[in-house]
């Protein structure tokens, strides 16, 4: 197989650090630079393209691969080519009360505009203690935790949520028709000396990307992820896109907490879409002329909220308090000594540290997509560190 920079010398390479035999690894910086070039090639300005690339590669860097580079050729590039994402659009201020800002996202690249929204909220919260920036007409922001984590690094607490516009994937418990999206949200906070706390999750049991990955790899999904029309568990991942399988809410069944997941999904719909006036899953516009869901995640709503405890408690050592809070959890005696107690954000931080050092693992299929894209657009694919044919 020819190598991306023109050589033709396949040779044996060490196993990938991910442990999956078919994975290859690519250096983090090279992967981000390539992804930024791909966005730039579609007309995204350089600074914006770099932020968007970091946001997208974050998924592969941290192991949240359902929202990493797999979405480059499946979601972002097709949406740009269809005009559903505008690479040059500047979000426009609709209302600005100081601590609260409403923006029309104007279909700008969500991977970038969500970062901008949180940065603006954080800049204001430093003075006011709290600030919110909310967007309608936004587009997909990737991993919520990439964006909130950057604010935790500034010593503040961040919340970010996005609905899925008019996309209908999940049914209300007991309902026959899908009406809501996987509605992700993230809360991040500094944790003193420790890695930041970054809760980052879909409000469904898993995002659709995890089901589609199983379908591509030809393996069943665990019981509890999907149900059929009558609510019985199904494990065939193809049923999701065939329209006979439905994702379950976090909690799974009503007896094990589905109403909590559903309630959190609605929390996101209210905070991220009702507040800015974005599209809703349950809105009539989410159906086509024949009453079928359009499946379109257009007019997404995003809400970014930042709280600055340091501004509210001047002179007090918030960092030391956070250190104590999260440090105590880490000191909890584990049931299994081989598996120390953790908290959200830590597994991703550990993966990021390892993958920055050893290379970012990518499925061979994913790397092949990047290589094909590079060849089509006259770009240099990022070189392999391990795996495949270099
Ligand atoms: N933009 C969108 O429309 C959209 C939709 C759905 C999901 N997403 C993104 O998909 C990504 C994956 O979502 P997910 O629901 O599959 O997340 P997940 O189930 O992989 O993780 C959820 C949370 O649990 C924590 N966690 C998991 N295992 C842990 C452990 N062993 N110890 C401590 N904490 C642990 C993680 O740190 C994370 O905060 C997220 O980044 C999310 O924002 C985006």
Short mmCIF file of C-alpha atoms and ligand atoms in Angstrom, two decimals:
data_model
loop_
_atom_site.label_atom_id
_atom_site.label_comp_id
_atom_site.label_asym_id
_atom_site.label_seq_id
_atom_site.Cartn_x
_atom_site.Cartn_y
_atom_site.Cartn_z
CA UNK A 1 0.00 0.00 0.00
CA UNK A 2 1.52 3.37 -0.90
CA UNK A 3 2.33 5.54 2.01
CA UNK A 4 0.66 8.93 2.32
CA UNK A 5 3.80 10.89 1.66
CA UNK A 6 4.60 8.94 -1.45
CA UNK A 7 6.84 6.06 -0.25
CA UNK A 8 5.98 2.42 -0.95
CA UNK A 9 7.77 0.40 1.70
CA UNK A 10 5.41 -1.58 3.91
CA UNK A 11 7.10 -2.96 7.02
CA UNK A 12 6.13 -4.56 10.28
CA UNK A 13 5.34 -2.11 13.05
CA UNK A 14 4.75 -2.40 16.79
CA UNK A 15 1.20 -3.10 17.99
CA UNK A 16 -0.97 -0.05 18.52
CA UNK A 17 -1.12 1.30 22.11
CA UNK A 18 -4.92 0.91 22.01
CA UNK A 19 -4.41 -2.87 22.00
CA UNK A 20 -6.83 -3.32 19.06
CA UNK A 21 -4.84 -5.12 16.38
CA UNK A 22 -6.25 -3.19 13.41
CA UNK A 23 -5.66 0.26 14.86
CA UNK A 24 -3.00 2.57 13.56
CA UNK A 25 -1.61 5.56 15.42
CA UNK A 26 -1.00 9.09 14.20
CA UNK A 27 0.79 11.90 16.06
CA UNK A 28 -1.65 14.28 17.76
CA UNK A 29 -0.21 17.46 16.26
CA UNK A 30 -0.14 16.00 12.75
CA UNK A 31 -3.74 14.87 13.09
CA UNK A 32 -4.95 18.27 14.26
CA UNK A 33 -2.93 20.08 11.58
CA UNK A 34 -4.38 17.80 8.86
CA UNK A 35 -7.95 18.22 10.13
CA UNK A 36 -7.50 22.00 10.23
CA UNK A 37 -6.23 21.85 6.63
CA UNK A 38 -9.32 19.88 5.60
CA UNK A 39 -11.57 22.51 7.15
CA UNK A 40 -9.45 25.27 5.60
CA UNK A 41 -9.81 23.59 2.22
CA UNK A 42 -13.61 23.93 2.63
CA UNK A 43 -13.25 27.67 3.30
CA UNK A 44 -13.06 27.74 7.12
CA UNK A 45 -10.75 30.60 8.25
CA UNK A 46 -7.45 29.40 9.79
CA UNK A 47 -8.01 30.20 13.50
CA UNK A 48 -11.52 28.80 13.40
CA UNK A 49 -10.33 25.71 11.53
CA UNK A 50 -7.68 25.06 14.20
CA UNK A 51 -10.23 25.26 17.06
CA UNK A 52 -12.66 23.05 15.15
CA UNK A 53 -9.89 20.54 14.42
CA UNK A 54 -8.89 20.38 18.09
CA UNK A 55 -12.55 19.90 19.04
CA UNK A 56 -13.00 17.06 16.55
CA UNK A 57 -9.71 15.25 17.25
CA UNK A 58 -10.51 15.49 20.99
CA UNK A 59 -12.91 12.58 20.46
CA UNK A 60 -10.14 10.27 19.21
CA UNK A 61 -7.58 11.69 21.63
CA UNK A 62 -9.74 10.93 24.68
CA UNK A 63 -11.41 7.72 23.52
CA UNK A 64 -14.83 9.35 22.88
CA UNK A 65 -14.51 8.03 19.32
CA UNK A 66 -18.25 8.21 18.53
CA UNK A 67 -17.71 11.98 18.19
CA UNK A 68 -14.21 12.08 16.76
CA UNK A 69 -12.89 11.95 13.20
CA UNK A 70 -15.56 9.45 12.22
CA UNK A 71 -17.84 12.49 11.90
CA UNK A 72 -15.51 14.36 9.51
CA UNK A 73 -16.65 12.57 6.35
CA UNK A 74 -20.05 11.48 7.70
CA UNK A 75 -21.30 14.73 9.16
CA UNK A 76 -19.26 17.93 8.91
CA UNK A 77 -18.00 17.83 5.31
CA UNK A 78 -21.34 16.71 3.80
CA UNK A 79 -23.13 19.40 5.83
CA UNK A 80 -20.70 22.05 4.50
CA UNK A 81 -21.09 20.77 0.96
CA UNK A 82 -24.90 20.93 1.31
CA UNK A 83 -24.79 24.48 2.73
CA UNK A 84 -26.16 23.29 6.08
CA UNK A 85 -22.97 24.51 7.77
CA UNK A 86 -21.59 27.87 6.61
CA UNK A 87 -17.79 27.93 7.07
CA UNK A 88 -17.62 31.73 7.05
CA UNK A 89 -20.76 32.71 8.99
CA UNK A 90 -20.34 35.04 11.95
CA UNK A 91 -22.87 34.48 14.75
CA UNK A 92 -25.03 37.57 15.15
CA UNK A 93 -26.02 39.16 18.47
CA UNK A 94 -29.81 39.21 18.93
CA UNK A 95 -29.97 40.25 22.63
CA UNK A 96 -27.25 41.27 25.07
CA UNK A 97 -28.16 42.04 28.69
CA UNK A 98 -24.55 41.79 29.90
CA UNK A 99 -24.64 38.50 31.76
CA UNK A 100 -26.93 36.92 29.15
CA UNK A 101 -26.42 36.89 25.40
CA UNK A 102 -28.60 35.40 22.67
CA UNK A 103 -26.87 34.72 19.35
CA UNK A 104 -28.15 33.64 15.99
CA UNK A 105 -25.50 31.07 15.08
CA UNK A 106 -26.24 31.54 11.34
CA UNK A 107 -25.25 27.91 10.67
CA UNK A 108 -21.64 28.60 11.64
CA UNK A 109 -19.45 25.59 12.43
CA UNK A 110 -20.61 24.41 15.89
CA UNK A 111 -17.20 22.86 16.66
CA UNK A 112 -15.95 26.46 16.71
CA UNK A 113 -19.00 28.52 17.74
CA UNK A 114 -19.61 26.50 20.93
CA UNK A 115 -16.02 27.24 21.98
CA UNK A 116 -16.56 30.94 21.21
CA UNK A 117 -19.83 30.98 23.17
CA UNK A 118 -18.21 29.50 26.26
CA UNK A 119 -15.22 31.85 25.97
CA UNK A 120 -17.55 34.87 25.83
CA UNK A 121 -19.55 33.56 28.80
CA UNK A 122 -16.33 32.95 30.77
CA UNK A 123 -14.95 36.43 29.97
CA UNK A 124 -18.13 37.97 31.37
CA UNK A 125 -18.49 35.59 34.32
CA UNK A 126 -15.06 36.67 35.55
CA UNK A 127 -16.73 39.98 36.42
CA UNK A 128 -20.36 39.07 37.05
CA UNK A 129 -19.86 35.63 38.67
CA UNK A 130 -22.24 34.06 36.15
CA UNK A 131 -22.89 34.49 32.43
CA UNK A 132 -24.80 32.66 29.74
CA UNK A 133 -24.49 32.63 25.97
CA UNK A 134 -27.24 30.82 24.11
CA UNK A 135 -27.48 30.17 20.36
CA UNK A 136 -30.19 29.23 17.94
CA UNK A 137 -29.56 28.22 14.34
CA UNK A 138 -26.40 26.47 15.52
CA UNK A 139 -24.74 23.30 14.22
CA UNK A 140 -23.18 20.18 15.75
CA UNK A 141 -20.51 20.94 18.40
CA UNK A 142 -18.93 17.46 18.66
CA UNK A 143 -17.86 16.46 22.19
CA UNK A 144 -19.39 18.80 24.77
CA UNK A 145 -16.52 18.13 27.19
CA UNK A 146 -13.87 19.56 24.85
CA UNK A 147 -15.54 22.94 25.20
CA UNK A 148 -16.32 22.88 28.95
CA UNK A 149 -12.88 21.50 29.81
CA UNK A 150 -11.22 24.62 28.39
CA UNK A 151 -13.18 26.76 30.84
CA UNK A 152 -12.34 24.50 33.80
CA UNK A 153 -8.69 25.15 32.88
CA UNK A 154 -9.45 28.84 33.53
CA UNK A 155 -10.64 27.98 37.07
CA UNK A 156 -14.38 28.30 36.37
CA UNK A 157 -17.34 25.94 36.25
CA UNK A 158 -18.89 25.43 32.81
CA UNK A 159 -22.13 23.93 31.54
CA UNK A 160 -22.81 23.27 27.87
CA UNK A 161 -25.81 21.57 26.31
CA UNK A 162 -27.10 21.03 22.78
CA UNK A 163 -30.32 19.65 21.49
CA UNK A 164 -30.35 17.97 18.10
CA UNK A 165 -32.60 20.43 16.28
CA UNK A 166 -35.45 18.62 14.58
CA UNK A 167 -33.77 15.22 14.72
CA UNK A 168 -36.00 12.53 16.21
CA UNK A 169 -34.17 9.52 17.63
CA UNK A 170 -35.67 8.69 21.04
CA UNK A 171 -39.26 8.07 22.04
CA UNK A 172 -40.78 9.43 25.23
CA UNK A 173 -41.11 6.41 27.58
CA UNK A 174 -44.30 4.56 26.67
CA UNK A 175 -44.61 6.45 23.36
CA UNK A 176 -44.63 4.92 19.88
CA UNK A 177 -42.94 7.74 17.92
CA UNK A 178 -39.38 9.06 18.26
CA UNK A 179 -39.48 12.76 19.17
CA UNK A 180 -36.17 13.83 20.70
CA UNK A 181 -32.44 13.70 20.01
CA UNK A 182 -29.64 12.25 22.11
CA UNK A 183 -29.34 15.74 23.70
CA UNK A 184 -25.82 15.82 25.18
CA UNK A 185 -24.58 18.04 27.97
CA UNK A 186 -21.41 18.56 29.94
CA UNK A 187 -20.49 20.11 33.28
CA UNK A 188 -16.83 20.77 34.00
CA UNK A 189 -15.02 22.12 37.03
CA UNK A 190 -11.41 22.48 38.11
CA UNK A 191 -10.32 19.82 40.61
CA UNK A 192 -7.29 21.48 42.22
CA UNK A 193 -4.18 19.38 41.67
CA UNK A 194 -6.22 16.66 39.98
CA UNK A 195 -7.56 16.36 36.44
CA UNK A 196 -10.69 18.49 35.95
CA UNK A 197 -14.08 16.97 36.59
CA UNK A 198 -15.72 16.74 33.15
CA UNK A 199 -19.08 15.05 33.01
CA UNK A 200 -19.78 14.70 29.29
CA UNK A 201 -22.65 12.56 28.11
CA UNK A 202 -25.58 11.95 25.87
CA UNK A 203 -28.87 11.63 27.75
CA UNK A 204 -29.55 8.42 25.83
CA UNK A 205 -27.85 5.23 27.09
CA UNK A 206 -25.27 5.77 24.35
CA UNK A 207 -24.97 8.14 21.37
CA UNK A 208 -26.06 6.84 17.94
CA UNK A 209 -22.39 6.75 16.91
CA UNK A 210 -21.68 3.84 19.28
CA UNK A 211 -24.53 1.82 17.73
CA UNK A 212 -23.41 2.62 14.18
CA UNK A 213 -19.82 1.67 15.03
CA UNK A 214 -21.09 -1.75 16.18
CA UNK A 215 -23.08 -2.09 12.94
CA UNK A 216 -19.96 -1.30 10.86
CA UNK A 217 -17.89 -3.79 12.86
CA UNK A 218 -20.58 -6.49 12.62
CA UNK A 219 -21.06 -7.00 16.35
CA UNK A 220 -24.24 -6.92 18.44
CA UNK A 221 -24.79 -4.14 20.98
CA UNK A 222 -25.22 -4.95 24.69
CA UNK A 223 -28.74 -5.57 25.93
CA UNK A 224 -30.29 -2.33 27.17
CA UNK A 225 -29.07 0.01 24.43
CA UNK A 226 -31.89 -0.56 21.93
CA UNK A 227 -35.53 -1.62 22.04
CA UNK A 228 -38.01 -2.63 19.36
CA UNK A 229 -41.37 -0.95 18.67
CA UNK A 230 -42.95 -2.79 21.62
CA UNK A 231 -40.15 -1.88 24.03
CA UNK A 232 -38.40 -5.30 24.00
CA UNK A 233 -34.62 -5.24 24.07
CA UNK A 234 -32.85 -5.85 20.74
CA UNK A 235 -29.13 -6.27 20.13
CA UNK A 236 -28.93 -5.93 16.34
CA UNK A 237 -27.37 -2.48 15.75
CA UNK A 238 -28.73 -2.31 12.18
CA UNK A 239 -32.26 -1.94 13.58
CA UNK A 240 -31.48 1.69 14.51
CA UNK A 241 -31.06 2.87 10.92
CA UNK A 242 -33.65 0.41 9.63
CA UNK A 243 -36.18 2.23 11.82
CA UNK A 244 -37.18 -0.87 13.81
CA UNK A 245 -34.87 -0.25 16.78
CA UNK A 246 -34.98 2.73 19.11
CA UNK A 247 -32.28 4.04 21.41
CA UNK A 248 -33.15 3.96 25.09
CA UNK A 249 -32.83 6.81 27.53
CA UNK A 250 -30.18 6.71 30.21
CA UNK A 251 -31.70 4.45 32.87
CA UNK A 252 -33.03 2.07 30.21
CA UNK A 253 -36.45 0.97 31.40
CA UNK A 254 -38.87 3.06 33.51
CA UNK A 255 -38.24 0.62 36.40
CA UNK A 256 -34.50 1.37 36.33
CA UNK A 257 -34.68 5.14 35.84
CA UNK A 258 -35.66 5.88 32.21
CA UNK A 259 -37.68 8.87 33.38
CA UNK A 260 -34.50 10.38 34.78
CA UNK A 261 -32.73 10.07 31.42
CA UNK A 262 -35.81 11.32 29.60
CA UNK A 263 -36.10 14.18 32.10
CA UNK A 264 -32.46 15.10 31.49
CA UNK A 265 -33.09 14.97 27.71
CA UNK A 266 -35.95 17.41 28.22
CA UNK A 267 -33.76 19.55 30.47
CA UNK A 268 -31.42 19.95 27.50
CA UNK A 269 -34.36 20.64 25.15
CA UNK A 270 -35.54 23.43 27.52
CA UNK A 271 -32.17 24.99 28.36
CA UNK A 272 -30.58 24.66 24.94
CA UNK A 273 -33.53 25.05 22.54
CA UNK A 274 -36.54 26.61 24.27
CA UNK A 275 -34.42 29.38 25.81
CA UNK A 276 -32.79 30.59 22.53
CA UNK A 277 -35.78 29.68 20.32
CA UNK A 278 -34.10 26.91 18.28
CA UNK A 279 -35.76 23.96 16.49
CA UNK A 280 -37.36 21.24 18.64
CA UNK A 281 -37.47 17.51 18.08
CA UNK A 282 -41.20 17.39 18.85
CA UNK A 283 -42.00 20.43 16.61
CA UNK A 284 -44.24 19.84 13.56
CA UNK A 285 -41.39 21.20 11.37
CA UNK A 286 -39.41 18.06 12.29
CA UNK A 287 -41.79 16.09 10.02
CA UNK A 288 -41.93 16.13 6.23
CA UNK A 289 -45.11 16.57 4.15
CA UNK A 290 -45.94 12.86 4.63
CA UNK A 291 -45.63 13.04 8.40
CA UNK A 292 -42.25 11.27 8.44
CA UNK A 293 -39.32 12.65 10.50
CA UNK A 294 -36.92 14.66 8.33
CA UNK A 295 -34.00 13.35 10.41
CA UNK A 296 -32.39 16.76 9.95
CA UNK A 297 -30.39 18.21 12.82
CA UNK A 298 -30.75 21.76 11.52
CA UNK A 299 -31.48 24.79 13.75
CA UNK A 300 -29.75 23.21 16.74
CA UNK A 301 -29.89 25.08 20.06
CA UNK A 302 -26.82 25.43 22.27
CA UNK A 303 -26.57 26.95 25.75
CA UNK A 304 -23.25 27.80 27.39
CA UNK A 305 -23.25 28.81 31.05
CA UNK A 306 -20.24 29.74 33.17
CA UNK A 307 -20.05 30.24 36.93
CA UNK A 308 -17.01 31.83 38.53
CA UNK A 309 -16.74 30.72 42.17
CA UNK A 310 -13.55 32.75 42.57
CA UNK A 311 -15.47 35.94 41.72
CA UNK A 312 -18.22 35.08 44.21
CA UNK A 313 -15.78 34.13 46.99
CA UNK A 314 -12.89 36.61 46.74
CA UNK A 315 -10.02 35.82 49.04
CA UNK A 316 -11.09 32.21 49.56
CA UNK A 317 -9.15 29.27 48.18
CA UNK A 318 -11.67 27.63 45.86
CA UNK A 319 -8.91 25.62 44.25
CA UNK A 320 -7.97 24.03 47.60
CA UNK A 321 -11.65 23.20 48.24
CA UNK A 322 -11.91 21.52 44.82
CA UNK A 323 -8.68 19.67 45.52
CA UNK A 324 -10.17 18.35 48.76
CA UNK A 325 -13.47 17.37 47.16
CA UNK A 326 -12.02 15.38 44.29
CA UNK A 327 -8.97 14.16 46.20
CA UNK A 328 -11.25 12.59 48.84
CA UNK A 329 -13.06 10.64 46.16
CA UNK A 330 -9.78 9.34 44.77
CA UNK A 331 -8.80 8.25 48.29
CA UNK A 332 -11.97 6.14 48.65
CA UNK A 333 -10.89 2.51 49.27
CA UNK A 334 -11.63 0.60 46.06
CA UNK A 335 -13.54 -2.71 46.00
CA UNK A 336 -10.91 -4.02 43.61
CA UNK A 337 -7.39 -2.73 44.36
CA UNK A 338 -6.60 -2.98 40.65
CA UNK A 339 -9.37 -0.47 39.86
CA UNK A 340 -8.93 2.73 41.84
CA UNK A 341 -11.94 5.01 42.32
CA UNK A 342 -12.27 7.67 39.64
CA UNK A 343 -14.60 10.46 38.55
CA UNK A 344 -15.85 11.77 35.17
CA UNK A 345 -13.13 13.37 33.11
CA UNK A 346 -10.29 11.27 34.53
CA UNK A 347 -10.45 8.39 32.04
CA UNK A 348 -10.42 10.88 29.16
CA UNK A 349 -7.53 12.85 30.71
CA UNK A 350 -5.49 9.64 31.10
CA UNK A 351 -6.22 8.61 27.50
CA UNK A 352 -5.30 12.08 26.25
CA UNK A 353 -1.98 12.04 28.09
CA UNK A 354 -1.11 8.58 26.75
CA UNK A 355 -2.21 9.37 23.19
CA UNK A 356 -0.39 12.69 23.02
CA UNK A 357 2.75 10.78 23.96
CA UNK A 358 2.30 7.54 21.99
CA UNK A 359 0.07 8.66 19.11
CA UNK A 360 -3.68 8.82 18.66
CA UNK A 361 -5.20 5.41 17.86
CA UNK A 362 -7.45 5.32 14.80
CA UNK A 363 -9.28 2.37 13.30
CA UNK A 364 -7.54 1.39 10.05
CA UNK A 365 -10.79 2.20 8.24
CA UNK A 366 -10.77 5.74 9.67
CA UNK A 367 -7.20 6.35 8.55
CA UNK A 368 -8.08 5.08 5.10
CA UNK A 369 -10.90 7.66 4.97
CA UNK A 370 -8.40 10.41 5.78
CA UNK A 371 -5.98 9.15 3.15
CA UNK A 372 -8.71 9.05 0.52
CA UNK A 373 -9.83 12.54 1.48
CA UNK A 374 -6.24 13.80 1.27
CA UNK A 375 -5.80 12.26 -2.19
CA UNK A 376 -9.10 13.73 -3.44
CA UNK A 377 -8.25 17.24 -2.25
CA UNK A 378 -4.52 17.29 -3.01
CA UNK A 379 -3.53 17.37 0.68
CA UNK A 380 -0.83 15.38 2.50
CA UNK A 381 -2.36 12.76 4.78
CA UNK A 382 -0.89 12.77 8.30
CA UNK A 383 1.93 10.22 8.53
CA UNK A 384 1.43 7.02 10.52
CA UNK A 385 3.38 6.46 13.72
CA UNK A 386 2.47 2.78 14.04
CA UNK A 387 0.36 0.21 12.22
CA UNK A 388 -0.61 -0.14 8.57
CA UNK A 389 1.97 0.40 5.85
CA UNK A 390 4.12 3.47 6.42
N1 LIG B 1 -23.04 16.83 19.59
C1 LIG B 1 -23.97 15.93 19.76
O1 LIG B 1 -25.06 16.04 19.20
C2 LIG B 1 -23.71 14.76 20.65
C3 LIG B 1 -24.73 13.83 20.89
C4 LIG B 1 -24.46 12.77 21.76
C5 LIG B 1 -23.21 12.63 22.35
N2 LIG B 1 -22.24 13.55 22.07
C6 LIG B 1 -20.89 13.42 22.64
O2 LIG B 1 -20.50 12.05 22.57
C7 LIG B 1 -19.49 11.81 23.54
C8 LIG B 1 -19.72 10.47 24.18
O3 LIG B 1 -20.91 10.48 24.98
P1 LIG B 1 -21.27 9.20 25.86
O4 LIG B 1 -22.61 9.41 26.43
O5 LIG B 1 -21.00 7.96 25.07
O6 LIG B 1 -20.16 9.30 27.00
P2 LIG B 1 -19.53 8.08 27.89
O7 LIG B 1 -20.62 7.12 28.24
O8 LIG B 1 -18.33 7.56 27.20
O9 LIG B 1 -19.06 8.86 29.20
C9 LIG B 1 -20.01 9.54 29.98
C10 LIG B 1 -19.32 10.14 31.20
O10 LIG B 1 -18.98 9.08 32.10
C11 LIG B 1 -17.64 9.23 32.52
N3 LIG B 1 -17.06 7.91 32.73
C12 LIG B 1 -17.18 6.84 31.90
N4 LIG B 1 -16.49 5.80 32.40
C13 LIG B 1 -15.91 6.22 33.55
C14 LIG B 1 -15.07 5.62 34.53
N5 LIG B 1 -14.66 4.37 34.43
N6 LIG B 1 -14.64 6.38 35.56
C15 LIG B 1 -15.03 7.65 35.68
N7 LIG B 1 -15.83 8.28 34.80
C16 LIG B 1 -16.27 7.57 33.75
C17 LIG B 1 -16.93 9.97 31.42
O11 LIG B 1 -15.82 10.70 31.94
C18 LIG B 1 -18.03 10.89 30.90
O12 LIG B 1 -18.02 12.10 31.61
C19 LIG B 1 -19.54 13.00 24.50
O13 LIG B 1 -18.42 13.80 24.23
C20 LIG B 1 -20.81 13.76 24.11
O14 LIG B 1 -20.73 15.15 24.31
C21 LIG B 1 -22.48 14.60 21.25
#
